[in-house]
Coordinates of C-alpha atoms in Angstrom, one line a residue:
M1 CA 0.0 0.0 0.0
S2 CA 1.3 3.4 -0.9
V3 CA 2.5 6.0 1.6
A4 CA -0.5 8.3 0.7
I5 CA -3.0 5.7 1.9
S6 CA -1.1 4.4 4.8
S7 CA -0.4 7.9 6.2
V8 CA -4.1 8.7 6.5
N9 CA -4.9 5.3 7.9
K10 CA -2.8 6.1 11.0
L11 CA -5.6 8.5 11.9
A12 CA -8.2 5.8 11.8
G13 CA -10.0 4.8 15.0
P14 CA -13.5 4.1 16.4
D15 CA -14.5 7.8 15.9
F16 CA -12.4 8.4 12.7
P17 CA -12.6 5.7 10.0
G18 CA -9.6 5.5 7.8
P19 CA -9.9 5.7 4.0
M20 CA -9.8 1.9 3.7
Q21 CA -12.9 1.9 5.8
M22 CA -14.6 4.9 4.1
A23 CA -14.0 4.1 0.5
T24 CA -13.7 0.4 0.0
P25 CA -16.8 -0.8 -1.9
K26 CA -19.0 -3.3 -0.2
M27 CA -22.1 -5.1 -1.4
G28 CA -25.1 -2.8 -0.8
T29 CA -23.1 0.3 -0.1
S30 CA -23.7 3.6 -2.0
L31 CA -20.4 3.1 -3.9
G32 CA -21.7 -0.2 -5.2
E33 CA -25.2 1.2 -6.0
D34 CA -24.0 4.5 -7.6
T35 CA -25.3 4.9 -11.1
R36 CA -22.3 7.0 -12.2
P37 CA -19.4 5.4 -13.9
R38 CA -17.4 3.4 -11.4
Y39 CA -14.2 5.3 -12.0
Q40 CA -15.9 8.6 -11.1
T41 CA -17.3 7.2 -7.9
I42 CA -13.8 6.0 -6.9
A43 CA -12.2 9.3 -7.9
N44 CA -14.7 11.1 -5.7
A45 CA -13.8 8.9 -2.7
L46 CA -10.1 9.4 -3.3
E47 CA -10.5 13.1 -3.7
H48 CA -11.8 13.4 -0.1
E49 CA -9.0 11.2 1.2
L50 CA -6.2 13.1 -0.7
A51 CA -7.5 16.4 0.7
L52 CA -6.1 15.2 4.1
L53 CA -2.6 14.8 2.7
E54 CA 0.3 17.2 2.2
P55 CA 1.1 18.2 -1.4
G56 CA 3.8 15.9 -2.9
S57 CA 2.5 12.8 -0.9
P58 CA 2.6 9.7 -3.1
V59 CA -0.7 8.2 -4.2
A60 CA -1.6 4.6 -4.6
S61 CA -0.7 3.0 -8.0
E62 CA -3.1 1.6 -10.5
H63 CA -2.3 -1.9 -9.2
E64 CA -2.9 -0.9 -5.6
L65 CA -6.2 0.8 -6.4
A66 CA -7.4 -2.2 -8.5
K67 CA -6.7 -4.5 -5.6
R68 CA -8.2 -2.2 -3.0
F69 CA -11.5 -1.5 -4.9
G70 CA -11.8 -4.9 -6.6
I71 CA -11.7 -3.3 -10.1
N72 CA -9.6 -3.9 -13.2
R73 CA -6.5 -1.9 -14.1
L74 CA -8.3 0.1 -16.8
T75 CA -10.9 1.4 -14.3
A76 CA -8.1 2.3 -11.8
Q77 CA -6.3 4.1 -14.5
A78 CA -9.4 6.0 -15.5
A79 CA -9.9 7.1 -11.8
L80 CA -6.4 8.5 -11.6
E81 CA -6.8 10.2 -14.9
E82 CA -10.0 11.8 -13.6
L83 CA -8.1 13.1 -10.6
E84 CA -5.5 14.4 -12.9
R85 CA -8.1 16.3 -14.9
R86 CA -9.3 17.9 -11.6
Y87 CA -5.7 18.8 -10.8
I88 CA -5.9 16.8 -7.6
V89 CA -3.0 14.6 -8.5
R90 CA 0.1 15.0 -10.6
R91 CA 1.4 12.0 -12.6
T92 CA 5.1 11.9 -13.6
K93 CA 6.4 9.3 -15.9
G94 CA 8.9 7.1 -14.2
K95 CA 8.2 8.5 -10.8
G96 CA 4.6 7.9 -10.0
T97 CA 1.5 9.8 -8.9
F98 CA 1.5 12.5 -6.2
V99 CA -0.9 14.9 -4.5
A100 CA -0.7 18.1 -6.6
R101 CA 0.2 21.5 -5.3
R102 CA -1.3 24.4 -7.3
L103 CA 0.6 27.5 -6.5
P104 CA -1.4 30.8 -6.8
Y105 CA 0.3 32.9 -9.4
V106 CA -1.2 36.4 -9.4
V107 CA -1.1 38.7 -12.4
S108 CA -2.3 42.2 -11.4
Q109 CA -1.4 45.9 -11.7
T110 CA 0.6 45.7 -8.5
S111 CA 2.1 42.1 -8.6
S112 CA 5.7 41.6 -9.6
P113 CA 6.4 40.4 -13.1
S114 CA 9.3 38.4 -11.7
W115 CA 8.7 34.7 -11.5
S116 CA 11.0 34.3 -8.5
A117 CA 9.4 37.1 -6.6
S118 CA 5.8 35.9 -7.4
V119 CA 6.6 32.3 -6.3
R120 CA 8.3 33.4 -3.1
A121 CA 5.3 35.7 -2.3
A122 CA 3.0 32.6 -2.6
G123 CA 5.1 30.8 0.0
A124 CA 7.1 28.4 -2.2
S125 CA 10.7 28.1 -3.5
P126 CA 11.4 29.2 -7.1
S127 CA 14.2 28.0 -9.4
V128 CA 15.0 28.2 -13.0
A129 CA 17.2 26.3 -15.5
T130 CA 18.4 27.8 -18.7
V131 CA 17.8 25.7 -21.8
S132 CA 19.4 28.0 -24.3
L133 CA 20.5 31.6 -24.9
Q134 CA 20.9 32.7 -28.4
E135 CA 21.7 36.1 -30.1
R136 CA 20.0 36.8 -33.4
P137 CA 18.7 39.6 -35.7
A138 CA 15.1 40.5 -34.8
S139 CA 12.4 39.1 -37.1
Q140 CA 9.6 41.5 -37.9
W141 CA 7.4 39.7 -35.4
V142 CA 9.9 40.2 -32.6
A143 CA 10.8 43.7 -33.7
D144 CA 7.1 44.7 -33.5
R145 CA 6.8 43.4 -29.9
L146 CA 10.0 45.0 -28.7
R147 CA 9.3 48.2 -30.6
I148 CA 12.7 48.1 -32.4
A149 CA 13.8 48.0 -36.0
K150 CA 13.8 44.6 -37.8
G151 CA 17.3 43.1 -37.9
R152 CA 18.4 44.7 -34.6
R153 CA 20.3 42.3 -32.3
V154 CA 18.2 40.5 -29.7
F155 CA 18.7 37.8 -27.1
I156 CA 16.4 34.8 -27.1
L157 CA 16.3 33.1 -23.8
L158 CA 14.5 29.8 -23.1
R159 CA 14.1 28.7 -19.5
R160 CA 12.3 26.1 -17.5
R161 CA 10.6 27.2 -14.3
F162 CA 10.2 25.2 -11.1
V163 CA 8.2 25.4 -7.9
D164 CA 9.7 23.5 -4.9
G165 CA 11.8 21.5 -7.4
S166 CA 8.9 20.4 -9.6
I167 CA 8.5 21.7 -13.2
A168 CA 5.8 24.3 -13.4
G169 CA 6.4 26.3 -16.6
C170 CA 8.8 27.4 -19.3
T171 CA 9.4 30.8 -20.9
T172 CA 10.8 32.2 -24.1
S173 CA 12.1 35.7 -23.5
Y174 CA 13.1 38.2 -26.2
L175 CA 15.4 41.1 -25.0
P176 CA 16.9 44.0 -27.0
G177 CA 20.7 43.5 -27.2
D178 CA 21.6 47.2 -27.1
L179 CA 20.1 47.6 -23.6
L180 CA 22.1 44.7 -22.2
P181 CA 25.8 44.8 -22.7
R182 CA 27.7 41.7 -21.5
F183 CA 24.4 40.0 -20.9
R184 CA 25.8 36.5 -21.5
S185 CA 28.4 36.7 -18.8
R186 CA 26.1 38.4 -16.3
L187 CA 23.2 36.0 -16.5
T188 CA 24.1 32.6 -15.0
E189 CA 22.1 29.5 -15.8
T190 CA 20.1 29.6 -12.6
A191 CA 20.0 33.4 -11.8
S192 CA 16.7 35.3 -11.7
L193 CA 16.5 37.4 -14.9
H194 CA 14.8 40.3 -13.1
E195 CA 17.4 40.3 -10.3
V196 CA 20.1 40.6 -13.0
L197 CA 18.2 43.4 -14.7
A198 CA 17.9 45.3 -11.4
D199 CA 21.4 44.6 -10.1
K200 CA 23.5 44.8 -13.3
Y201 CA 21.5 47.3 -15.4
G202 CA 19.4 49.3 -12.9
I203 CA 16.2 48.3 -14.6
E204 CA 13.1 47.2 -12.7
P205 CA 10.6 46.5 -15.4
V206 CA 6.8 46.7 -15.1
R207 CA 4.1 45.1 -17.2
A208 CA 3.0 47.1 -20.2
W209 CA 0.4 44.6 -21.3
V210 CA -0.5 40.9 -20.6
K211 CA -2.5 38.4 -22.6
V212 CA -3.6 35.0 -21.2
E213 CA -4.8 32.1 -23.3
L214 CA -5.6 28.4 -22.9
R215 CA -3.8 26.6 -25.7
P216 CA -2.8 23.0 -26.5
A217 CA 0.9 22.6 -25.6
P218 CA 3.1 22.5 -28.7
I219 CA 5.2 19.3 -28.8
D220 CA 8.5 21.0 -27.8
I221 CA 6.8 22.9 -24.9
A222 CA 5.1 19.7 -23.7
A223 CA 8.5 18.0 -23.6
H224 CA 10.0 20.9 -21.5
L225 CA 7.0 20.7 -19.2
E226 CA 7.3 16.9 -18.9
L227 CA 3.7 16.5 -20.0
R228 CA 2.1 13.3 -21.4
G229 CA 0.7 14.2 -24.8
T230 CA -0.1 17.8 -25.7
P231 CA -2.8 18.9 -23.1
M232 CA -4.3 22.3 -22.7
V233 CA -2.0 24.7 -20.8
H234 CA -1.9 28.4 -19.9
R235 CA 0.0 30.7 -22.2
L236 CA 0.9 34.1 -20.7
S237 CA 2.3 36.6 -23.2
A238 CA 3.6 39.9 -21.7
A239 CA 5.6 43.0 -22.6
L240 CA 7.7 44.6 -19.9
E241 CA 8.9 48.2 -20.0
D242 CA 11.5 50.2 -18.2
P243 CA 9.4 52.8 -16.4
N244 CA 12.2 55.3 -16.7
S245 CA 13.0 55.1 -20.4
G246 CA 9.7 53.7 -21.7
R247 CA 11.7 51.0 -23.6
V248 CA 10.4 47.5 -23.9
V249 CA 12.9 45.5 -22.0
E250 CA 11.4 42.0 -22.5
F251 CA 8.7 40.3 -24.5
G252 CA 8.0 36.9 -23.1
Q253 CA 5.7 33.9 -23.6
T254 CA 5.3 31.7 -20.6
W255 CA 3.6 28.3 -20.7
L256 CA 2.3 27.1 -17.3
R257 CA 1.1 23.7 -16.2
P258 CA -2.4 24.1 -14.7
D259 CA -1.8 21.3 -12.2
A260 CA 1.2 23.2 -10.8
V261 CA 0.0 26.9 -11.1
D262 CA -3.4 28.4 -10.3
L263 CA -3.3 31.4 -12.6
V264 CA -5.1 34.3 -10.9
I265 CA -5.9 37.5 -12.9
E266 CA -6.8 40.5 -10.8
M267 CA -8.1 43.7 -12.3
K268 CA -9.0 46.9 -10.5
R269 CA -10.4 50.1 -12.0
S270 CA -8.2 53.1 -11.5
V271 CA -9.9 55.8 -9.4

C-alpha cells in the first residue's frame, strides 16, 4: 500500500474511520449502487482522502487501487486520470502519482512580473534552469513586440521554471541587445532574470500589457513541461517596460502547467 493511503490510515480509530474503511466498496453500499461510472465514484472517494494529505505525498498506484477496490486496471487508470483532470494529483512518468500543489500565481497591476518574486510571495521556493541563450537579428514579429527595427540584435532566452523543485512552466524571452551589454556573462544558468536586470542594469521592469490564453501545448513545450501528450496549458504573453525610459525590456511567452500553477488574474479600476 502506498504512503499516501497508509499515512491517512494512521488517523483511523473508532471515531475516525480511515480511507480503507470509508471508500472500499462493499455489497449494498452507496459506492456499489452509484449509477455514475465506477471510475468517477472511486475518484470522488479518493479526492476526499487526498485532501487530508500534504502536497507531494505519493498516491496509490493503479495496481494498488485495482486490488483495493476490486476493479480492473483500466478502471483504476481512469480514476487516476479523472483526478489528474481535476488537478488533484500530478502524474510523472517514471516517478509515480503524487498529490498536486497548485501555487497561486497572481497577475495584477501591482504584482511583480518576476517569476522568482511571485513564487516566493506565494510561499514556495522558485528556481530556473536555462535551456538555451541565443543572439540573433530580430524578425519582424519580434521587432514589433520590442518596438525596435527589424534586424536589430536581440537575445532569445529559453528557461524552465520550477516550484519547490517540480516543473511548473517554461518561458521564451526576447530582449533587446543594445540595452544589455555583457548579458551572456552576467546571466548565470540559474539566476533570476529580473534580479540581474535590477542589479546589473538598474532596470526594474513593469508590465505594459498581458495576454492570457488556454492553448494545447506544442510538442516541444510539452517536452519541456514533462507532459504526457499535448494537453491544454496556460500561455501568458507579456511585454515589460523600463518605467524610466519607456523602452520595452522584455517580451516573453510563458507556458504554465495548470496542475502546478493556479493562474489568478486580478483587475482593478483606477480611481
